[in-house]
Every structure is written in structure tokens, then in C-alpha cells.
């Protein structure tokens, strides 16, 4: 029987899970399983940042959506359970021996970085991408993709395109909603660790993010990343896979 020992990378948006998953997969012959609800849709590439074991690869689950990760890892999955984080006495157990990595950053540093990221996305053509998206999709089609309709930028920029709000106001709302998303993601990961008792290895990306914000050179960024994130992550993963 094949043994499934997944590596799971969880974080608040913007702390580097995609980069870490690439670094990890290169070393351990891993293959990414996308657990981000927004990235399963076609289109909005700027907005969403767009059987493994039998092939001899390690599944590296990357989220994104903590609800999707719950559905993959929980021992007894109940499809009628709409929100597993809303039930106080709910204590799910893991069905696989799993290596859980929590990538986090200092709140103020992450907030500044998320603001900068929205600005960078706007500079890269985010507004134009959304304009093309809205022009090509009817309200009915958008309603059919309720998950996509909840993507940050959809409701905020629709107000701008309809003339009800100025662009700067819509962009400020995108930043505020991105902060709220990150806060909600962190709360769920803390719930998984503190209430469910699932074991995590904590990785601090604060100095790496700060290096990006201050315009440090690539060498300084790489040193911070390897020291605080990828190095400890790979040590933990290798020990897990060898156990």
C-alpha cells in the first residue's frame, strides 16, 4: 500500500507560500496540490496570482483556502459541515501523518507589504484586466461563479466601473479587504493549531518581507529567506519524510 505523507504549507496571503512550495518541491521531488479557491478559475491572472504518490512524488498542499485543506486532511470528512471553524466542540483528527508548515509575518510589516502589492498589481495592469473581465462576462455568468465573485477586486472595481466610486476609493477598499482576508486566514490557522491541536512548524517571513519593502538587494533577501524560511522548512520536512 502506498503511504501518503503530505507536506502542507499554510499562510496569510502575501507571506510567500508559492515561493516556498517551489523551493521545497525542487529539493524533495514534490508536486504541488493547489488549495486556493480563487486560482481554480479561468481569467483574472493578475488578481489571483496564478495522482502524485504513484508517480513517486511528495504531495505539497499549498493554501490558500483553509477549508479545502481541512477537507483534504481530516480523518472523517462530513460534506454537510459548511464551516468547520464555527463549531466550538469540533476536534477533527488528521487522516495522514502530515508535515504542517505555518508561514507568517509581523502584522504591521505584512500590512505594509499587502498595500504595496495592491499598488504593484494596479501598476501591472490590474484595472485594465478587470475592465476586460467585466466587459466579457454578464452579470448572470458572474453570479454562477459565486466564488469568483468574492475575489478581492471584483466588487470594489465594479463600483468604479459603474461610476459610483472613484478609482482611489476602490483601491483603498481593496487594500482594506486584503487586510481583512489575511486576518481571517491567520485566525483559522491559529484555530487549527490551538483548538484542533494539529502540530505546526512555524516559519517567520518578517525579515524577508521587510527586505523587499526597504529595497534590499537580492543577496540580502535570499539570506533572510534561507535563514528564516526555506532552511528551517527543509530541515523539518526532511526529518518528517525520514521518520
PDB file of N, CA and C in Angstrom, residues 28 44 61 65 79 103 105 147 159 190 204 226:
ATOM      1  N   UNK A  28      12.735  18.003  -2.677  1.00  0.00           N
ATOM      2  CA  UNK A  28      12.173  16.721  -2.215  1.00  0.00           C
ATOM      3  C   UNK A  28      11.407  15.978  -3.295  1.00  0.00           C
ATOM      4  N   UNK A  44      -8.467  36.520 -14.788  1.00  0.00           N
ATOM      5  CA  UNK A  44      -8.002  37.297 -13.643  1.00  0.00           C
ATOM      6  C   UNK A  44      -6.654  36.802 -13.133  1.00  0.00           C
ATOM      7  N   UNK A  61       0.753  20.353  -0.396  1.00  0.00           N
ATOM      8  CA  UNK A  61      -0.533  21.037  -0.408  1.00  0.00           C
ATOM      9  C   UNK A  61      -0.310  22.498  -0.028  1.00  0.00           C
ATOM     10  N   UNK A  65      -6.937  28.325   0.775  1.00  0.00           N
ATOM     11  CA  UNK A  65      -8.188  28.043   1.458  1.00  0.00           C
ATOM     12  C   UNK A  65      -7.993  27.019   2.572  1.00  0.00           C
ATOM     13  N   UNK A  79     -19.412  16.194   4.419  1.00  0.00           N
ATOM     14  CA  UNK A  79     -19.730  17.215   3.414  1.00  0.00           C
ATOM     15  C   UNK A  79     -20.826  18.177   3.840  1.00  0.00           C
ATOM     16  N   UNK A 103       3.585  29.646   7.609  1.00  0.00           N
ATOM     17  CA  UNK A 103       4.402  30.774   7.184  1.00  0.00           C
ATOM     18  C   UNK A 103       3.695  32.064   7.604  1.00  0.00           C
ATOM     19  N   UNK A 105       4.123  36.403   9.345  1.00  0.00           N
ATOM     20  CA  UNK A 105       4.932  37.619   9.393  1.00  0.00           C
ATOM     21  C   UNK A 105       4.324  38.582  10.400  1.00  0.00           C
ATOM     22  N   UNK A 147     -17.860  31.951  -6.120  1.00  0.00           N
ATOM     23  CA  UNK A 147     -16.542  32.053  -5.530  1.00  0.00           C
ATOM     24  C   UNK A 147     -15.721  33.145  -6.184  1.00  0.00           C
ATOM     25  N   UNK A 159     -17.750  48.914  -8.614  1.00  0.00           N
ATOM     26  CA  UNK A 159     -18.277  50.206  -8.198  1.00  0.00           C
ATOM     27  C   UNK A 159     -17.617  51.345  -8.976  1.00  0.00           C
ATOM     28  N   UNK A 190      -4.603  29.700  13.445  1.00  0.00           N
ATOM     29  CA  UNK A 190      -4.465  29.653  14.903  1.00  0.00           C
ATOM     30  C   UNK A 190      -5.496  28.719  15.527  1.00  0.00           C
ATOM     31  N   UNK A 204       8.989  32.264  10.139  1.00  0.00           N
ATOM     32  CA  UNK A 204       8.792  33.710  10.197  1.00  0.00           C
ATOM     33  C   UNK A 204       9.381  34.390   8.962  1.00  0.00           C
ATOM     34  N   UNK A 226      16.459  32.150   3.221  1.00  0.00           N
ATOM     35  CA  UNK A 226      17.038  30.836   3.524  1.00  0.00           C
ATOM     36  C   UNK A 226      17.212  30.637   5.022  1.00  0.00           C
TER      37      UNK A 226
END
